[in-house]
Amino acid sequence: MLADRAARIASFGEGNVLELPFPVAVKTGTSKGFRDNLTVGFTPDVTVGVWVGNFDGSPMEGVSGVSGAGPLFHDAMVAAARGRPVRGFDRPAGMIDEAEVCSLSGAKPTDACEHRRREVFAIVDAKSTAPVAPCAMHVRARIDKRNGLLAGKGCALDQVEERVFERYDARIAAW
């Protein structure tokens, strides 16, 4: 899970210091008040941990795990991996499942879900934890082309088009 490059890009942007020329699992952390931070990661062959901070506990003025310890981690991991064969992570048999999900809701996609992605899920007690409920966020609706409102039963077929809408839970819609 920690080796998911796409998840890191979502948090740290493309071209971040946690992108390495080989598969790596990475976790960053920043203490409350930015007193210190760390970046820890591993490959199938090497583990590297980097801590950055002031020994007196004073804050480092907004330095996070990716901006403080991250660059040092990157260089240390590259050096530690030098001369070693590049290997990916082996998934333990019977413990990991992969399934397609709706990118927005995380639920099982329906034909209305335009954006999808593959995700990794744990298998617990011989059962996948992948979602089984269909996405309720994306809905298809018949729209009257003349006014953009829901098309009624009496609306002529040549005046109707089907569109996909996103339906948000009231808490999210209010936000």
Coordinates of N, CA and C in Angstrom, one line a residue:
M1 N 0.8 -1.2 0.0 CA 0.0 0.0 0.0 C 0.9 1.3 0.0
L2 N 2.0 1.2 0.7 CA 2.8 2.4 0.8 C 3.7 2.6 -0.5
A3 N 3.6 1.6 -1.4 CA 4.4 1.7 -2.6 C 3.5 2.3 -3.7
D4 N 2.4 2.8 -3.4 CA 1.4 3.3 -4.4 C 1.9 4.7 -4.9
R5 N 2.6 4.8 -6.0 CA 3.1 6.0 -6.6 C 2.0 7.1 -6.8
A6 N 0.8 6.6 -7.3 CA -0.3 7.5 -7.6 C -0.8 8.2 -6.4
A7 N -0.8 7.4 -5.3 CA -1.3 8.0 -4.0 C -0.3 9.1 -3.5
R8 N 1.0 8.9 -3.7 CA 1.9 9.9 -3.3 C 1.8 11.1 -4.2
I9 N 1.6 10.9 -5.5 CA 1.4 12.1 -6.4 C 0.2 12.9 -5.9
A10 N -0.8 12.3 -5.5 CA -2.0 13.1 -5.1 C -1.7 13.9 -3.9
S11 N -0.8 13.5 -3.0 CA -0.4 14.3 -1.8 C 0.7 15.2 -2.0
F12 N 1.7 14.8 -2.8 CA 3.0 15.5 -2.9 C 3.3 16.1 -4.3
G13 N 2.5 15.8 -5.3 CA 2.7 16.3 -6.6 C 3.6 15.4 -7.4
E14 N 3.6 15.6 -8.7 CA 4.4 14.8 -9.6 C 5.9 15.3 -9.5
G15 N 6.8 14.4 -9.6 CA 8.2 14.8 -9.6 C 8.7 15.1 -8.2
N16 N 8.0 14.5 -7.1 CA 8.4 14.8 -5.7 C 9.6 13.9 -5.4
V17 N 10.2 14.2 -4.3 CA 11.5 13.5 -3.9 C 11.3 12.1 -3.5
L18 N 10.0 11.7 -3.4 CA 9.8 10.3 -3.0 C 9.7 9.4 -4.3
E19 N 9.8 10.0 -5.4 CA 9.8 9.2 -6.7 C 11.2 8.8 -6.9
L20 N 11.4 7.5 -7.0 CA 12.7 6.9 -7.1 C 12.7 6.0 -8.4
P21 N 13.9 5.7 -8.9 CA 14.0 4.9 -10.1 C 13.7 3.4 -9.9
F22 N 13.1 3.1 -8.8 CA 12.8 1.7 -8.5 C 11.6 1.7 -7.5
P23 N 10.9 0.6 -7.4 CA 9.7 0.5 -6.5 C 10.2 0.7 -5.0
V24 N 9.4 1.6 -4.3 CA 9.8 1.8 -2.9 C 8.5 2.1 -2.2
A25 N 8.4 1.6 -1.0 CA 7.3 1.9 -0.1 C 7.7 3.0 0.9
V26 N 6.9 4.1 1.1 CA 7.4 5.2 1.8 C 6.3 5.7 2.7
K27 N 6.7 6.2 3.9 CA 5.8 6.9 4.8 C 6.5 8.1 5.4
T28 N 5.8 9.3 5.4 CA 6.4 10.5 5.9 C 5.6 10.8 7.2
G29 N 6.2 11.7 8.0 CA 5.5 12.1 9.2 C 6.1 13.4 9.7
T30 N 5.2 14.3 10.2 CA 5.6 15.6 10.7 C 5.0 15.7 12.1
S31 N 5.7 16.1 13.1 CA 5.2 16.3 14.4 C 4.4 17.6 14.6
K32 N 3.6 17.6 15.6 CA 2.8 18.8 15.9 C 3.7 20.0 16.1
G33 N 3.4 21.1 15.5 CA 4.2 22.3 15.7 C 5.5 22.2 14.8
F34 N 5.6 21.3 13.9 CA 6.7 21.2 13.0 C 8.1 21.1 13.8
R35 N 8.1 20.4 14.9 CA 9.3 20.3 15.7 C 10.3 19.4 15.0
D36 N 9.8 18.3 14.4 CA 10.7 17.4 13.7 C 9.8 16.6 12.7
N37 N 10.5 15.9 11.8 CA 9.8 15.1 10.8 C 10.7 13.9 10.4
L38 N 10.0 13.0 9.7 CA 10.7 11.8 9.3 C 10.2 11.2 8.0
T39 N 11.0 10.5 7.3 CA 10.7 9.7 6.2 C 11.3 8.3 6.3
V40 N 10.5 7.3 6.2 CA 10.9 5.9 6.4 C 10.4 5.2 5.1
G41 N 11.2 4.3 4.6 CA 10.8 3.5 3.4 C 11.6 2.3 3.3
F42 N 11.1 1.4 2.3 CA 11.8 0.2 2.1 C 11.6 -0.3 0.7
T43 N 12.5 -1.2 0.3 CA 12.4 -2.0 -1.0 C 12.4 -3.4 -0.5
P44 N 12.3 -4.4 -1.3 CA 12.4 -5.8 -0.8 C 13.8 -6.1 -0.2
D45 N 14.8 -5.2 -0.5 CA 16.2 -5.5 0.0 C 16.7 -4.5 1.0
V46 N 16.2 -3.2 1.0 CA 16.8 -2.2 1.8 C 15.7 -1.4 2.6
T47 N 16.0 -1.0 3.8 CA 15.2 -0.1 4.6 C 16.0 1.1 5.0
V48 N 15.4 2.3 4.8 CA 16.0 3.5 5.2 C 15.1 4.4 6.0
G49 N 15.6 4.9 7.1 CA 14.8 5.9 7.9 C 15.6 7.1 8.1
V50 N 14.9 8.3 8.0 CA 15.6 9.6 8.1 C 14.8 10.4 9.1
W51 N 15.4 11.0 10.1 CA 14.8 11.9 11.0 C 15.5 13.2 10.9
V52 N 14.7 14.3 10.9 CA 15.2 15.7 10.8 C 14.5 16.5 11.9
G53 N 15.3 17.2 12.6 CA 14.7 18.1 13.7 C 15.8 18.8 14.4
N54 N 15.3 19.7 15.3 CA 16.2 20.4 16.2 C 16.3 19.7 17.5
F55 N 17.5 19.4 18.0 CA 17.7 18.7 19.2 C 17.0 19.3 20.4
D56 N 16.9 20.6 20.4 CA 16.3 21.3 21.5 C 14.7 21.4 21.4
G57 N 14.2 20.7 20.4 CA 12.7 20.7 20.2 C 12.1 21.9 19.6
S58 N 12.8 22.9 19.2 CA 12.3 24.1 18.6 C 11.7 23.8 17.2
P59 N 10.7 24.5 16.8 CA 10.1 24.3 15.5 C 11.1 24.6 14.3
M60 N 10.8 23.9 13.2 CA 11.6 24.1 12.0 C 11.0 25.0 11.0
E61 N 10.0 25.8 11.4 CA 9.4 26.8 10.5 C 8.7 26.1 9.3
G62 N 7.7 25.3 9.5 CA 6.9 24.8 8.4 C 7.6 23.7 7.5
V63 N 8.6 23.0 8.0 CA 9.3 22.0 7.3 C 8.5 20.7 7.5
S64 N 8.1 20.0 6.5 CA 7.3 18.8 6.6 C 8.2 17.6 6.3
G65 N 7.6 16.4 6.5 CA 8.4 15.1 6.3 C 8.9 15.0 4.8
V66 N 8.1 15.5 3.9 CA 8.5 15.4 2.5 C 9.6 16.4 2.1
S67 N 9.5 17.6 2.7 CA 10.4 18.7 2.4 C 11.7 18.7 3.3
G68 N 11.6 18.1 4.5 CA 12.7 18.1 5.4 C 13.5 16.8 5.2
A69 N 12.9 15.7 5.7 CA 13.6 14.4 5.7 C 13.6 13.8 4.3
G70 N 12.6 14.1 3.5 CA 12.4 13.5 2.1 C 13.6 13.6 1.2
P71 N 14.2 14.7 1.0 CA 15.4 14.8 0.1 C 16.6 13.9 0.7
L72 N 16.7 13.9 2.0 CA 17.8 13.1 2.5 C 17.5 11.6 2.4
F73 N 16.2 11.2 2.6 CA 15.7 9.9 2.4 C 16.0 9.4 0.9
H74 N 15.6 10.3 0.0 CA 15.8 10.0 -1.5 C 17.3 9.6 -1.7
D75 N 18.2 10.5 -1.3 CA 19.6 10.3 -1.6 C 20.1 9.0 -0.9
A76 N 19.7 8.8 0.4 CA 20.2 7.7 1.1 C 19.6 6.4 0.5
M77 N 18.4 6.4 0.0 CA 17.8 5.2 -0.6 C 18.5 4.9 -1.9
V78 N 18.7 5.9 -2.7 CA 19.5 5.7 -4.0 C 20.8 5.1 -3.7
A79 N 21.5 5.6 -2.7 CA 22.9 5.1 -2.4 C 22.8 3.7 -1.9
A80 N 21.8 3.4 -1.0 CA 21.7 2.0 -0.5 C 21.3 1.0 -1.5
A81 N 20.6 1.4 -2.5 CA 20.1 0.5 -3.6 C 21.2 0.3 -4.7
R82 N 22.2 1.2 -4.7 CA 23.2 1.1 -5.8 C 23.8 -0.3 -5.8
G83 N 23.9 -0.8 -7.0 CA 24.5 -2.1 -7.2 C 23.6 -3.3 -6.9
R84 N 22.4 -3.1 -6.5 CA 21.4 -4.1 -6.2 C 20.5 -4.2 -7.4
P85 N 19.9 -5.4 -7.6 CA 19.0 -5.6 -8.7 C 17.7 -4.9 -8.4
V86 N 17.0 -4.3 -9.4 CA 15.7 -3.7 -9.1 C 14.7 -4.8 -9.0
R87 N 14.0 -4.8 -7.9 CA 12.9 -5.8 -7.7 C 11.6 -5.1 -7.3
G88 N 10.5 -5.6 -7.7 CA 9.2 -5.1 -7.3 C 8.8 -5.9 -6.0
F89 N 7.7 -5.5 -5.5 CA 7.2 -6.1 -4.3 C 6.3 -7.3 -4.7
D90 N 6.5 -8.5 -4.0 CA 5.7 -9.6 -4.3 C 4.5 -9.5 -3.4
R91 N 3.3 -9.7 -4.0 CA 2.1 -9.7 -3.2 C 1.9 -11.1 -2.5
P92 N 1.6 -11.1 -1.2 CA 1.5 -12.4 -0.6 C 0.2 -13.1 -1.1
A93 N 0.4 -14.3 -1.5 CA -0.7 -15.1 -2.1 C -1.9 -15.2 -1.1
G94 N -3.1 -15.0 -1.6 CA -4.3 -15.1 -0.8 C -4.5 -14.0 0.2
M95 N -3.8 -12.9 0.1 CA -3.9 -11.9 1.1 C -4.3 -10.5 0.5
I96 N -4.1 -10.4 -0.8 CA -4.3 -9.2 -1.6 C -5.3 -9.4 -2.7
D97 N -6.2 -8.5 -2.9 CA -7.1 -8.5 -4.1 C -7.0 -7.2 -4.8
E98 N -7.4 -7.2 -6.0 CA -7.4 -5.9 -6.8 C -8.7 -5.8 -7.5
A99 N -9.3 -4.6 -7.5 CA -10.6 -4.4 -8.1 C -10.7 -3.0 -8.6
E100 N -11.6 -2.8 -9.6 CA -11.9 -1.5 -10.2 C -12.9 -0.8 -9.3
V101 N -12.6 0.5 -9.0 CA -13.6 1.3 -8.2 C -13.8 2.6 -9.0
C102 N -14.9 3.3 -8.6 CA -15.2 4.6 -9.1 C -14.2 5.5 -8.4
S103 N -13.5 6.4 -9.1 CA -12.5 7.2 -8.6 C -13.0 8.2 -7.6
L104 N -14.3 8.6 -7.7 CA -14.8 9.7 -6.8 C -15.5 9.1 -5.6
S105 N -16.3 8.0 -5.7 CA -17.0 7.5 -4.6 C -16.2 6.3 -3.9
G106 N -15.3 5.7 -4.6 CA -14.6 4.5 -4.1 C -15.5 3.2 -4.1
A107 N -16.7 3.3 -4.6 CA -17.6 2.2 -4.7 C -17.4 1.4 -6.0
K108 N -18.1 0.3 -6.1 CA -18.0 -0.5 -7.3 C -18.6 0.4 -8.4
P109 N -17.9 0.5 -9.6 CA -18.4 1.5 -10.6 C -19.6 0.9 -11.3
T110 N -20.5 1.8 -11.8 CA -21.6 1.5 -12.6 C -21.3 2.0 -14.0
D111 N -22.2 1.8 -15.0 CA -21.9 2.3 -16.3 C -21.9 3.9 -16.3
A112 N -22.4 4.5 -15.3 CA -22.4 6.0 -15.2 C -21.1 6.6 -14.7
C113 N -20.2 5.7 -14.2 CA -18.9 6.2 -13.6 C -17.9 6.3 -14.7
E114 N -17.6 7.6 -15.1 CA -16.7 7.8 -16.2 C -15.2 7.6 -15.7
H115 N -14.9 8.0 -14.5 CA -13.5 7.9 -14.0 C -13.4 6.7 -13.1
R116 N -12.5 5.8 -13.4 CA -12.3 4.6 -12.7 C -10.8 4.4 -12.4
R117 N -10.5 3.6 -11.4 CA -9.1 3.2 -11.2 C -9.1 1.8 -10.5
R118 N -8.0 1.2 -10.6 CA -7.8 -0.1 -9.9 C -7.2 0.2 -8.5
E119 N -7.7 -0.5 -7.5 CA -7.2 -0.3 -6.2 C -6.9 -1.7 -5.6
V120 N -6.1 -1.7 -4.6 CA -5.7 -2.9 -3.9 C -6.4 -3.0 -2.6
F121 N -6.9 -4.2 -2.3 CA -7.7 -4.5 -1.1 C -7.2 -5.7 -0.4
A122 N -7.3 -5.7 0.9 CA -6.9 -6.9 1.8 C -8.0 -8.0 1.6
I123 N -7.5 -9.2 1.8 CA -8.4 -10.3 1.9 C -8.4 -10.7 3.4
V124 N -9.6 -10.7 4.0 CA -9.7 -11.0 5.4 C -10.6 -12.1 5.6
D125 N -10.2 -13.2 6.3 CA -11.0 -14.4 6.5 C -11.5 -14.9 5.1
A126 N -10.6 -15.0 4.2 CA -10.8 -15.5 2.8 C -11.8 -14.7 2.0
K127 N -12.1 -13.5 2.4 CA -13.1 -12.6 1.7 C -12.4 -11.3 1.4
S128 N -12.6 -10.8 0.2 CA -12.0 -9.5 -0.2 C -12.8 -8.4 0.5
T129 N -12.0 -7.3 0.8 CA -12.6 -6.1 1.3 C -12.9 -5.1 0.2
A130 N -12.8 -5.5 -1.0 CA -13.2 -4.6 -2.2 C -14.7 -4.3 -2.1
P131 N -15.1 -3.1 -2.5 CA -16.5 -2.7 -2.4 C -17.4 -3.6 -3.3
V132 N -18.6 -3.9 -2.8 CA -19.5 -4.7 -3.5 C -20.8 -3.8 -3.9
A133 N -21.0 -2.8 -3.1 CA -22.2 -1.9 -3.3 C -21.9 -1.0 -4.6
P134 N -22.8 -0.9 -5.5 CA -22.6 0.0 -6.6 C -22.5 1.4 -6.3
C135 N -21.8 2.2 -7.1 CA -21.7 3.6 -6.8 C -23.1 4.3 -6.9
A136 N -23.4 5.0 -5.8 CA -24.7 5.7 -5.8 C -24.5 7.2 -6.1
M137 N -23.2 7.6 -6.3 CA -22.9 9.0 -6.5 C -23.2 9.5 -7.9
H138 N -23.0 8.6 -8.9 CA -23.3 8.9 -10.3 C -24.6 8.4 -10.7
V139 N -25.5 9.2 -11.2 CA -26.8 8.9 -11.6 C -27.0 9.3 -13.1
R140 N -27.7 8.5 -13.8 CA -28.2 8.9 -15.2 C -29.6 9.5 -15.1
A141 N -29.8 10.6 -15.8 CA -31.1 11.2 -15.8 C -31.5 11.7 -17.2
R142 N -32.8 11.6 -17.5 CA -33.3 12.1 -18.7 C -33.6 13.6 -18.6
I143 N -33.0 14.4 -19.4 CA -33.1 15.8 -19.3 C -33.7 16.4 -20.6
D144 N -34.6 17.4 -20.3 CA -35.3 18.1 -21.4 C -34.3 19.1 -22.0
K145 N -33.8 18.9 -23.2 CA -32.8 19.8 -23.9 C -33.2 21.2 -23.9
R146 N -34.5 21.5 -23.9 CA -35.0 22.9 -24.1 C -34.8 23.7 -22.8
N147 N -34.9 23.1 -21.7 CA -34.8 23.9 -20.4 C -33.8 23.3 -19.4
G148 N -33.2 22.2 -19.7 CA -32.2 21.6 -18.7 C -32.8 21.0 -17.5
L149 N -34.2 20.8 -17.4 CA -34.8 20.2 -16.3 C -35.0 18.7 -16.6
L150 N -35.4 18.0 -15.5 CA -35.7 16.6 -15.7 C -36.9 16.4 -16.7
A151 N -36.7 15.5 -17.6 CA -37.7 15.3 -18.7 C -38.9 14.5 -18.1
G152 N -40.1 15.0 -18.3 CA -41.3 14.3 -17.8 C -41.7 13.2 -18.8
K153 N -42.7 12.4 -18.5 CA -43.1 11.3 -19.4 C -43.7 11.8 -20.7
G154 N -44.2 13.1 -20.7 CA -44.8 13.6 -21.9 C -43.8 14.3 -22.8
C155 N -42.6 14.4 -22.4 CA -41.6 15.1 -23.2 C -41.2 14.3 -24.5
A156 N -41.3 14.9 -25.6 CA -40.9 14.3 -26.9 C -39.5 13.7 -26.9
L157 N -39.3 12.5 -27.4 CA -38.0 11.8 -27.3 C -36.9 12.6 -28.0
D158 N -37.3 13.4 -29.1 CA -36.2 14.2 -29.8 C -35.8 15.4 -28.9
Q159 N -36.5 15.6 -27.8 CA -36.2 16.8 -26.9 C -35.5 16.3 -25.7
V160 N -35.2 15.0 -25.6 CA -34.6 14.4 -24.4 C -33.2 13.9 -24.7
E161 N -32.3 14.2 -23.7 CA -31.0 13.6 -23.7 C -30.7 13.0 -22.3
E162 N -29.9 12.0 -22.3 CA -29.5 11.4 -21.1 C -28.2 12.0 -20.6
R163 N -28.1 12.4 -19.4 CA -26.8 12.9 -18.8 C -26.5 12.2 -17.5
V164 N -25.2 12.2 -17.1 CA -24.8 11.7 -15.9 C -24.5 12.9 -14.9
F165 N -25.1 12.7 -13.7 CA -24.9 13.7 -12.7 C -24.2 13.1 -11.4
E166 N -23.6 13.9 -10.6 CA -23.0 13.5 -9.4 C -24.0 13.9 -8.3
R167 N -24.4 12.9 -7.5 CA -25.3 13.2 -6.4 C -24.5 13.1 -5.1
Y168 N -24.5 14.2 -4.3 CA -23.7 14.3 -3.1 C -24.6 14.1 -1.9
D169 N -24.0 13.5 -0.9 CA -24.6 13.4 0.4 C -24.8 14.8 1.0
A170 N -25.9 15.0 1.8 CA -26.2 16.4 2.3 C -25.1 17.0 3.0
R171 N -24.3 16.3 3.8 CA -23.2 16.9 4.5 C -22.1 17.5 3.5
I172 N -21.9 16.7 2.5 CA -20.9 17.2 1.5 C -21.5 18.3 0.6
A173 N -22.7 18.2 0.2 CA -23.3 19.2 -0.6 C -23.4 20.6 0.2
A174 N -23.6 20.5 1.5 CA -23.6 21.8 2.3 C -22.2 22.4 2.4
W175 N -21.2 21.6 2.4 CA -19.8 22.0 2.5 C -19.5 22.8 1.2

